[in-house]
Amino acid sequence: MTKRAVGAKQSNNPQSAIRDPHFSDAAHLRIVFVGHVDHGKSTLIGRILSDTNSLPEGKLEQVQRACAAENMEFEFAFLLDALLEEQEQNITIDTTQIPFKTAKRNYMIIDAPGHKEFLKNMITGASSADAAVLVIAANEGVQEQSKRHAYLLSLLGVRQFCVVVNKMDLADYSEGRFLEIEKKYRAFLKTLNLETNIFIPASARFGENITARSKKMEWHSGPTLAEALDEMTSLAPPTDLPLRLCVQDVYKFDDRRIIAGRIETGTLQVGDELVFSPANKTSMVQSIEHWQPVTSAERSPRAKPETAIAGDSIGITLREQILRVSRRVYRIFTLRAWRLRK
Amino acid sequence: MTTRTHLDRLENQSVFIFREAYHTFKNIAMPWSMCKDSNVLIWLASRAFFGRVPFPVLHIDTTYEFPEMVEFREWATAHYKLNLIVKTNEEARARGIGYETHDPVTVTHELKTVALQQAMGQYKWDALITGIRRDEDPTRAKERYFSRRNAQFEWDYKDQPPEFWGQFATTAAKGEHVRVQPLLDWTEVDIWRYIQRENIPIPKMYFAKNGQRYRSLGCSPITKPITSNAETIDAIIAELETTRTSERAGRAQDHHERNAMQKLRAKGFL
């Protein structure tokens, strides 16, 4: 693993959005499905994909045929668990990402493995999500990974989520069982300072309360899973925080000396006075460099950028050169932010 | 405040990955098949490095290439001033490996994967930049941005390192290499919208002619066109918005047997 200055990734406020370059927009939401092993996450996702016609033509039938040929009971999960080992053991080994669409917007669904052996894969999947769906099976109730995954979500800063109590068919669609699990899990979430008002009783296997409202659970007045997803919001880039930019590299392909990196937080403008840490030297932004391809010269609105914001991968030149700026150890702050910090 | 679109975000993410790779690895190459995705890669590299591709691009020439693709290769090499390396598995062709006599999985392995291994043996690259996307295939959906391959080119998909917050596992032992995959998050429609927005040159075979077009391009004997009247990018995007056929449906090697792609990819196929 490459060593890098991680300071800019750690905010004083752990709830801020400094988590990942994956800032989504309103039309795209990244959502991770987590929960205990065998509580039906992959099945739930397979069901949503199937019920919203998001699967390629013939895919469902193809998997059904393959299962029949090998005397296996068909599982929606096989649509995602692509590896032979996953299908043989009926378990998700590694995280998968699959695009999916409702009338409202585009989703990237992230399926995370529920077995404790694959926690690193669960974290890999969850770290880039805007929101999460926590899945608890009604028959088994709250289990070890139901708790651990919620804890990891809170550490990763994913604070927007809903809870699906799945496999309600194995609990006779009982409202009492649902409320029992809800109460217990709510109390646990409170210890993590997590909260959600959305608990959904569902059966992924039979498609109850996934995209269509269940007739077997008319006592449930809340949303279906699809409705709950559409209500979630994506994270905006943290432009209102002070500028932080980790130097990724310094290029000297021609007579320009370009300092390249991604803005982690805040904004940057031509003319800004910058502080380079750790040397604490200052210089001013001369330009934000941008490749101008010949073919689109007249069409591109980005010909000469004057401003860049959090999430942008940029290259800048400086009015006065600062020597020995190199990768990793160097971080850039705006002068104003720097003074405030001291 | 200036806002950013979905495509801006994808571009920023890919540029970030390119720069990480270029800084981390001394000896790097980018396989280039001239297909739409790999032309987007060239474009993104030009964005990351301000108008240049500062490493060689590698074309694995199976000798079953469409003539239009080879023509495009020559044009684009000059246009982008690429350092192009062309590699063919001559030994396998001499042994008579070919689509006329062998199944597509065998030929794909020999003429693509083994050819890539031969090139790696020759040039000793420690990283390859690939244009694979998660939405193309369920095993690609499980990939990391930085993904190690051992000396035998095998992908240890059962034990991948964690990867998050822009932190990548970049170490590889001698003889191993790392696949760097800047397009993982892109979907097929994203690629087309980006080609449209940036006006990126691509081979003409993607556009309909006489009621047919190619949606995915590979070796000519095993790549089938789809029925389509989409003559413009707008029409292609409109077509993709409604289709439920998968992108690689016309690529025979993927469908030769159950989990064919997993087997191909575990052995080193991109």
mmCIF file of C-alpha atoms in Angstrom, chain B:
data_model
loop_
_atom_site.group_PDB
_atom_site.id
_atom_site.type_symbol
_atom_site.label_atom_id
_atom_site.label_comp_id
_atom_site.label_asym_id
_atom_site.label_seq_id
_atom_site.Cartn_x
_atom_site.Cartn_y
_atom_site.Cartn_z
ATOM 1 C CA MET B 1 -21.379 27.486 -7.251
ATOM 2 C CA THR B 2 -20.244 25.507 -10.208
ATOM 3 C CA THR B 3 -21.838 22.095 -10.333
ATOM 4 C CA ARG B 4 -20.523 18.836 -11.687
ATOM 5 C CA THR B 5 -22.364 16.307 -13.783
ATOM 6 C CA HIS B 6 -22.204 12.536 -13.497
ATOM 7 C CA LEU B 7 -19.754 12.477 -16.419
ATOM 8 C CA ASP B 8 -17.539 15.103 -14.763
ATOM 9 C CA ARG B 9 -17.354 12.937 -11.699
ATOM 10 C CA LEU B 10 -16.499 9.814 -13.660
ATOM 11 C CA GLU B 11 -13.834 11.738 -15.557
ATOM 12 C CA ASN B 12 -12.321 13.125 -12.356
ATOM 13 C CA GLN B 13 -12.222 9.675 -10.807
ATOM 14 C CA SER B 14 -10.561 8.134 -13.863
ATOM 15 C CA VAL B 15 -7.996 10.927 -14.118
ATOM 16 C CA PHE B 16 -7.167 10.430 -10.436
ATOM 17 C CA ILE B 17 -6.587 6.704 -11.057
ATOM 18 C CA PHE B 18 -4.421 7.376 -14.121
ATOM 19 C CA ARG B 19 -2.224 9.734 -12.144
ATOM 20 C CA GLU B 20 -1.899 7.307 -9.237
ATOM 21 C CA ALA B 21 -0.828 4.585 -11.647
ATOM 22 C CA TYR B 22 1.623 6.789 -13.533
ATOM 23 C CA HIS B 23 3.253 7.909 -10.320
ATOM 24 C CA THR B 24 3.346 4.494 -8.691
ATOM 25 C CA PHE B 25 4.637 2.326 -11.517
ATOM 26 C CA LYS B 26 7.813 2.998 -13.412
ATOM 27 C CA ASN B 27 7.125 0.703 -16.301
ATOM 28 C CA ILE B 28 3.569 0.868 -17.510
ATOM 29 C CA ALA B 29 1.605 0.126 -20.687
ATOM 30 C CA MET B 30 -1.961 0.420 -21.873
ATOM 31 C CA PRO B 31 -3.556 -2.307 -23.971
ATOM 32 C CA TRP B 32 -5.541 -0.674 -26.754
ATOM 33 C CA SER B 33 -8.055 -2.560 -28.857
ATOM 34 C CA MET B 34 -9.286 0.538 -30.745
ATOM 35 C CA CYS B 35 -12.744 -0.192 -29.367
ATOM 36 C CA LYS B 36 -14.833 2.655 -27.959
ATOM 37 C CA ASP B 37 -13.762 2.081 -24.361
ATOM 38 C CA SER B 38 -10.075 2.014 -25.114
ATOM 39 C CA ASN B 39 -10.404 5.230 -27.120
ATOM 40 C CA VAL B 40 -12.063 6.799 -24.100
ATOM 41 C CA LEU B 41 -9.030 5.606 -22.114
ATOM 42 C CA ILE B 42 -6.675 7.391 -24.497
ATOM 43 C CA TRP B 43 -8.777 10.504 -24.149
ATOM 44 C CA LEU B 44 -8.757 10.332 -20.349
ATOM 45 C CA ALA B 45 -4.991 9.778 -20.331
ATOM 46 C CA SER B 46 -4.655 12.904 -22.466
ATOM 47 C CA ARG B 47 -6.771 14.757 -19.910
ATOM 48 C CA ALA B 48 -4.714 13.417 -16.997
ATOM 49 C CA PHE B 49 -1.366 14.238 -18.603
ATOM 50 C CA PHE B 50 -2.292 17.419 -20.441
ATOM 51 C CA GLY B 51 -2.385 16.259 -24.013
ATOM 52 C CA ARG B 52 -0.093 13.242 -24.068
ATOM 53 C CA VAL B 53 -0.133 9.543 -23.347
ATOM 54 C CA PRO B 54 3.178 9.152 -21.507
ATOM 55 C CA PHE B 55 3.474 5.381 -21.843
ATOM 56 C CA PRO B 56 3.278 2.842 -24.672
ATOM 57 C CA VAL B 57 -0.039 1.520 -25.925
ATOM 58 C CA LEU B 58 -0.180 -2.148 -26.820
ATOM 59 C CA HIS B 59 -2.301 -3.693 -29.512
ATOM 60 C CA ILE B 60 -2.637 -7.463 -29.286
ATOM 61 C CA ASP B 61 -3.131 -8.280 -32.940
ATOM 62 C CA THR B 62 -4.841 -11.669 -33.219
ATOM 63 C CA THR B 63 -4.564 -11.491 -37.034
ATOM 64 C CA TYR B 64 -8.375 -11.740 -37.044
ATOM 65 C CA GLU B 65 -8.848 -7.990 -36.775
ATOM 66 C CA PHE B 66 -11.445 -6.139 -38.823
ATOM 67 C CA PRO B 67 -9.591 -4.138 -41.525
ATOM 68 C CA GLU B 68 -11.452 -0.968 -40.438
ATOM 69 C CA MET B 69 -9.981 -1.363 -36.962
ATOM 70 C CA VAL B 70 -6.426 -1.626 -38.239
ATOM 71 C CA GLU B 71 -7.026 1.418 -40.398
ATOM 72 C CA PHE B 72 -8.291 3.304 -37.365
ATOM 73 C CA ARG B 73 -5.240 2.154 -35.415
ATOM 74 C CA GLU B 74 -2.893 3.712 -37.936
ATOM 75 C CA TRP B 75 -4.847 6.949 -38.032
ATOM 76 C CA ALA B 76 -5.141 7.301 -34.240
ATOM 77 C CA THR B 77 -1.497 6.428 -33.611
ATOM 78 C CA ALA B 78 -0.466 9.402 -35.698
ATOM 79 C CA HIS B 79 -3.256 11.629 -34.413
ATOM 80 C CA TYR B 80 -2.458 11.161 -30.713
ATOM 81 C CA LYS B 81 1.286 10.635 -31.328
ATOM 82 C CA LEU B 82 1.099 7.276 -29.576
ATOM 83 C CA ASN B 83 4.007 5.013 -28.841
ATOM 84 C CA LEU B 84 2.375 1.922 -30.357
ATOM 85 C CA ILE B 85 3.539 -1.650 -29.805
ATOM 86 C CA VAL B 86 1.838 -4.389 -31.851
ATOM 87 C CA LYS B 87 2.105 -7.962 -30.587
ATOM 88 C CA THR B 88 0.932 -11.208 -32.199
ATOM 89 C CA ASN B 89 1.309 -14.727 -30.800
ATOM 90 C CA GLU B 90 3.180 -15.959 -33.891
ATOM 91 C CA GLU B 91 4.057 -19.242 -32.237
ATOM 92 C CA ALA B 92 0.391 -20.177 -31.724
ATOM 93 C CA ARG B 93 -0.531 -19.134 -35.253
ATOM 94 C CA ALA B 94 2.347 -21.305 -36.519
ATOM 95 C CA ARG B 95 0.875 -24.214 -34.539
ATOM 96 C CA GLY B 96 -2.367 -23.665 -36.427
ATOM 97 C CA ILE B 97 -4.409 -22.121 -33.596
ATOM 98 C CA GLY B 98 -7.286 -20.276 -35.219
ATOM 99 C CA TYR B 99 -11.045 -19.848 -35.270
ATOM 100 C CA GLU B 100 -11.294 -22.120 -38.299
ATOM 101 C CA THR B 101 -10.191 -25.116 -36.252
ATOM 102 C CA HIS B 102 -10.526 -24.264 -32.556
ATOM 103 C CA ASP B 103 -13.206 -23.125 -30.128
ATOM 104 C CA PRO B 104 -13.401 -19.429 -29.248
ATOM 105 C CA VAL B 105 -12.241 -19.840 -25.637
ATOM 106 C CA THR B 106 -9.056 -21.612 -26.731
ATOM 107 C CA VAL B 107 -8.327 -19.103 -29.471
ATOM 108 C CA THR B 108 -9.052 -16.123 -27.245
ATOM 109 C CA HIS B 109 -6.742 -17.531 -24.611
ATOM 110 C CA GLU B 110 -3.928 -18.278 -27.039
ATOM 111 C CA LEU B 111 -4.099 -15.236 -29.268
ATOM 112 C CA LYS B 112 -4.996 -12.646 -26.661
ATOM 113 C CA THR B 113 -3.951 -13.774 -23.183
ATOM 114 C CA VAL B 114 -0.827 -15.683 -24.180
ATOM 115 C CA ALA B 115 0.159 -12.918 -26.596
ATOM 116 C CA LEU B 116 -0.182 -10.470 -23.727
ATOM 117 C CA GLN B 117 1.992 -12.720 -21.580
ATOM 118 C CA GLN B 118 4.611 -12.787 -24.296
ATOM 119 C CA ALA B 119 4.607 -8.998 -24.506
ATOM 120 C CA MET B 120 4.841 -8.766 -20.718
ATOM 121 C CA GLY B 121 7.806 -11.137 -20.743
ATOM 122 C CA GLN B 122 9.490 -8.987 -23.326
ATOM 123 C CA TYR B 123 8.828 -5.520 -21.887
ATOM 124 C CA LYS B 124 8.560 -6.359 -18.149
ATOM 125 C CA TRP B 125 5.726 -3.929 -17.471
ATOM 126 C CA ASP B 126 4.725 -3.754 -13.835
ATOM 127 C CA ALA B 127 1.289 -2.318 -14.556
ATOM 128 C CA LEU B 128 -1.274 -2.473 -17.341
ATOM 129 C CA ILE B 129 -4.059 0.046 -17.729
ATOM 130 C CA THR B 130 -7.228 -1.693 -18.883
ATOM 131 C CA GLY B 131 -10.582 -0.433 -20.112
ATOM 132 C CA ILE B 132 -12.849 -2.993 -18.476
ATOM 133 C CA ARG B 133 -16.137 -1.895 -16.895
ATOM 134 C CA ARG B 134 -18.193 -3.455 -14.124
ATOM 135 C CA ASP B 135 -21.396 -3.475 -16.145
ATOM 136 C CA GLU B 136 -19.932 -5.592 -18.952
ATOM 137 C CA ASP B 137 -19.725 -8.887 -17.152
ATOM 138 C CA PRO B 138 -20.503 -10.199 -13.642
ATOM 139 C CA THR B 139 -16.903 -11.158 -12.935
ATOM 140 C CA ARG B 140 -15.684 -7.739 -14.041
ATOM 141 C CA ALA B 141 -18.270 -6.357 -11.604
ATOM 142 C CA LYS B 142 -16.156 -7.746 -8.793
ATOM 143 C CA GLU B 143 -12.944 -6.043 -9.857
ATOM 144 C CA ARG B 144 -10.853 -3.467 -8.009
ATOM 145 C CA TYR B 145 -9.382 -0.308 -9.585
ATOM 146 C CA PHE B 146 -5.939 -1.737 -8.839
ATOM 147 C CA SER B 147 -5.944 -5.490 -9.223
ATOM 148 C CA ARG B 148 -2.883 -7.691 -8.901
ATOM 149 C CA ARG B 149 -2.064 -10.600 -11.197
ATOM 150 C CA ASN B 150 0.564 -13.153 -10.234
ATOM 151 C CA ALA B 151 3.464 -14.266 -12.422
ATOM 152 C CA GLN B 152 1.174 -16.824 -14.087
ATOM 153 C CA PHE B 153 -1.276 -13.969 -14.789
ATOM 154 C CA GLU B 154 -3.813 -15.468 -12.423
ATOM 155 C CA TRP B 155 -6.378 -13.318 -10.709
ATOM 156 C CA ASP B 156 -6.927 -14.296 -7.081
ATOM 157 C CA TYR B 157 -10.552 -13.216 -7.098
ATOM 158 C CA LYS B 158 -11.230 -15.092 -3.885
ATOM 159 C CA ASP B 159 -8.904 -12.913 -1.882
ATOM 160 C CA GLN B 160 -8.807 -9.352 -3.171
ATOM 161 C CA PRO B 161 -7.391 -6.540 -1.037
ATOM 162 C CA PRO B 162 -9.716 -3.931 0.434
ATOM 163 C CA GLU B 163 -9.846 -0.726 -1.574
ATOM 164 C CA PHE B 164 -11.482 2.474 -0.465
ATOM 165 C CA TRP B 165 -11.243 6.233 -0.179
ATOM 166 C CA GLY B 166 -8.762 6.422 -3.035
ATOM 167 C CA GLN B 167 -6.298 4.095 -1.308
ATOM 168 C CA PHE B 168 -5.072 1.391 -3.629
ATOM 169 C CA ALA B 169 -3.008 -1.755 -3.114
ATOM 170 C CA THR B 170 -0.148 -1.032 -5.483
ATOM 171 C CA THR B 171 2.476 -3.573 -4.536
ATOM 172 C CA ALA B 172 3.406 -6.413 -6.833
ATOM 173 C CA ALA B 173 6.272 -8.847 -6.455
ATOM 174 C CA LYS B 174 8.803 -9.429 -9.200
ATOM 175 C CA GLY B 175 7.142 -10.985 -12.200
ATOM 176 C CA GLU B 176 3.700 -9.934 -11.039
ATOM 177 C CA HIS B 177 1.805 -6.988 -12.380
ATOM 178 C CA VAL B 178 -1.080 -4.754 -11.411
ATOM 179 C CA ARG B 179 -4.093 -4.124 -13.615
ATOM 180 C CA VAL B 180 -5.199 -0.539 -13.295
ATOM 181 C CA GLN B 181 -8.824 -0.109 -14.364
ATOM 182 C CA PRO B 182 -9.962 3.520 -14.571
ATOM 183 C CA LEU B 183 -13.286 2.759 -16.292
ATOM 184 C CA LEU B 184 -14.724 0.306 -13.751
ATOM 185 C CA ASP B 185 -17.459 2.700 -12.643
ATOM 186 C CA TRP B 186 -18.558 3.672 -16.149
ATOM 187 C CA THR B 187 -21.558 2.087 -17.839
ATOM 188 C CA GLU B 188 -21.990 1.566 -21.560
ATOM 189 C CA VAL B 189 -24.290 4.593 -21.766
ATOM 190 C CA ASP B 190 -21.799 6.722 -19.805
ATOM 191 C CA ILE B 191 -19.141 5.823 -22.363
ATOM 192 C CA TRP B 192 -21.388 6.918 -25.237
ATOM 193 C CA ARG B 193 -22.450 10.139 -23.550
ATOM 194 C CA TYR B 194 -18.818 10.958 -22.901
ATOM 195 C CA ILE B 195 -17.801 10.162 -26.487
ATOM 196 C CA GLN B 196 -20.571 12.503 -27.575
ATOM 197 C CA ARG B 197 -19.699 15.289 -25.167
ATOM 198 C CA GLU B 198 -15.986 15.205 -25.922
ATOM 199 C CA ASN B 199 -16.315 14.352 -29.598
ATOM 200 C CA ILE B 200 -13.936 11.400 -29.260
ATOM 201 C CA PRO B 201 -12.955 9.660 -32.516
ATOM 202 C CA ILE B 202 -14.059 6.007 -32.711
ATOM 203 C CA PRO B 203 -14.205 3.400 -35.499
ATOM 204 C CA LYS B 204 -17.180 3.769 -37.847
ATOM 205 C CA MET B 205 -18.305 0.182 -37.293
ATOM 206 C CA TYR B 206 -20.228 1.223 -34.190
ATOM 207 C CA PHE B 207 -22.661 3.114 -36.399
ATOM 208 C CA ALA B 208 -25.394 1.400 -38.388
ATOM 209 C CA LYS B 209 -24.843 0.548 -42.012
ATOM 210 C CA ASN B 210 -27.450 -1.398 -43.981
ATOM 211 C CA GLY B 211 -29.473 -2.005 -40.831
ATOM 212 C CA GLN B 212 -26.620 -3.427 -38.770
ATOM 213 C CA ARG B 213 -24.028 -2.123 -36.366
ATOM 214 C CA TYR B 214 -21.447 -3.490 -33.947
ATOM 215 C CA ARG B 215 -22.124 -2.893 -30.279
ATOM 216 C CA SER B 216 -18.942 -4.517 -29.032
ATOM 217 C CA LEU B 217 -15.876 -5.209 -31.140
ATOM 218 C CA GLY B 218 -13.512 -8.176 -31.046
ATOM 219 C CA CYS B 219 -12.117 -10.692 -33.483
ATOM 220 C CA SER B 220 -13.989 -10.682 -36.788
ATOM 221 C CA PRO B 221 -14.976 -14.395 -36.945
ATOM 222 C CA ILE B 222 -16.628 -14.416 -33.509
ATOM 223 C CA THR B 223 -18.059 -10.908 -33.275
ATOM 224 C CA LYS B 224 -21.597 -10.462 -34.531
ATOM 225 C CA PRO B 225 -23.321 -7.200 -35.409
ATOM 226 C CA ILE B 226 -26.742 -6.326 -34.042
ATOM 227 C CA THR B 227 -29.769 -5.257 -35.996
ATOM 228 C CA SER B 228 -29.891 -1.504 -35.656
ATOM 229 C CA ASN B 229 -30.578 1.680 -37.531
ATOM 230 C CA ALA B 230 -28.596 3.828 -35.108
ATOM 231 C CA GLU B 231 -26.452 6.008 -37.326
ATOM 232 C CA THR B 232 -25.644 8.673 -34.744
ATOM 233 C CA ILE B 233 -24.555 8.715 -31.123
ATOM 234 C CA ASP B 234 -27.952 10.084 -30.130
ATOM 235 C CA ALA B 235 -29.631 7.140 -31.820
ATOM 236 C CA ILE B 236 -27.241 4.679 -30.171
ATOM 237 C CA ILE B 237 -27.951 6.128 -26.725
ATOM 238 C CA ALA B 238 -31.691 5.980 -27.393
ATOM 239 C CA GLU B 239 -31.294 2.364 -28.462
ATOM 240 C CA LEU B 240 -29.326 1.470 -25.311
ATOM 241 C CA GLU B 241 -31.882 3.141 -23.075
ATOM 242 C CA THR B 242 -34.510 0.664 -24.208
ATOM 243 C CA THR B 243 -32.575 -2.511 -24.974
ATOM 244 C CA ARG B 244 -32.398 -5.439 -22.608
ATOM 245 C CA THR B 245 -29.825 -7.370 -24.574
ATOM 246 C CA SER B 246 -26.412 -7.413 -22.958
ATOM 247 C CA GLU B 247 -23.507 -5.582 -24.549
ATOM 248 C CA ARG B 248 -21.280 -8.606 -25.012
ATOM 249 C CA ALA B 249 -24.046 -10.870 -26.346
ATOM 250 C CA GLY B 250 -22.337 -10.798 -29.728
ATOM 251 C CA ARG B 251 -18.985 -11.978 -28.352
ATOM 252 C CA ALA B 252 -18.844 -15.749 -28.754
ATOM 253 C CA GLN B 253 -16.030 -16.477 -26.324
ATOM 254 C CA ASP B 254 -18.106 -15.220 -23.373
ATOM 255 C CA HIS B 255 -20.896 -17.680 -23.974
ATOM 256 C CA HIS B 256 -19.026 -20.772 -24.998
ATOM 257 C CA GLU B 257 -19.846 -22.494 -21.712
ATOM 258 C CA ARG B 258 -21.168 -21.566 -18.275
ATOM 259 C CA ASN B 259 -18.790 -19.172 -16.527
ATOM 260 C CA ALA B 260 -16.569 -19.027 -19.606
ATOM 261 C CA MET B 261 -15.597 -15.443 -18.808
ATOM 262 C CA GLN B 262 -14.599 -16.349 -15.282
ATOM 263 C CA LYS B 263 -12.332 -19.086 -16.596
ATOM 264 C CA LEU B 264 -10.837 -16.835 -19.263
ATOM 265 C CA ARG B 265 -10.326 -13.985 -16.832
ATOM 266 C CA ALA B 266 -8.871 -16.117 -14.023
ATOM 267 C CA LYS B 267 -6.190 -17.125 -16.506
ATOM 268 C CA GLY B 268 -5.310 -13.570 -17.427
ATOM 269 C CA PHE B 269 -7.834 -12.343 -19.995
ATOM 270 C CA LEU B 270 -8.770 -8.718 -19.478
#
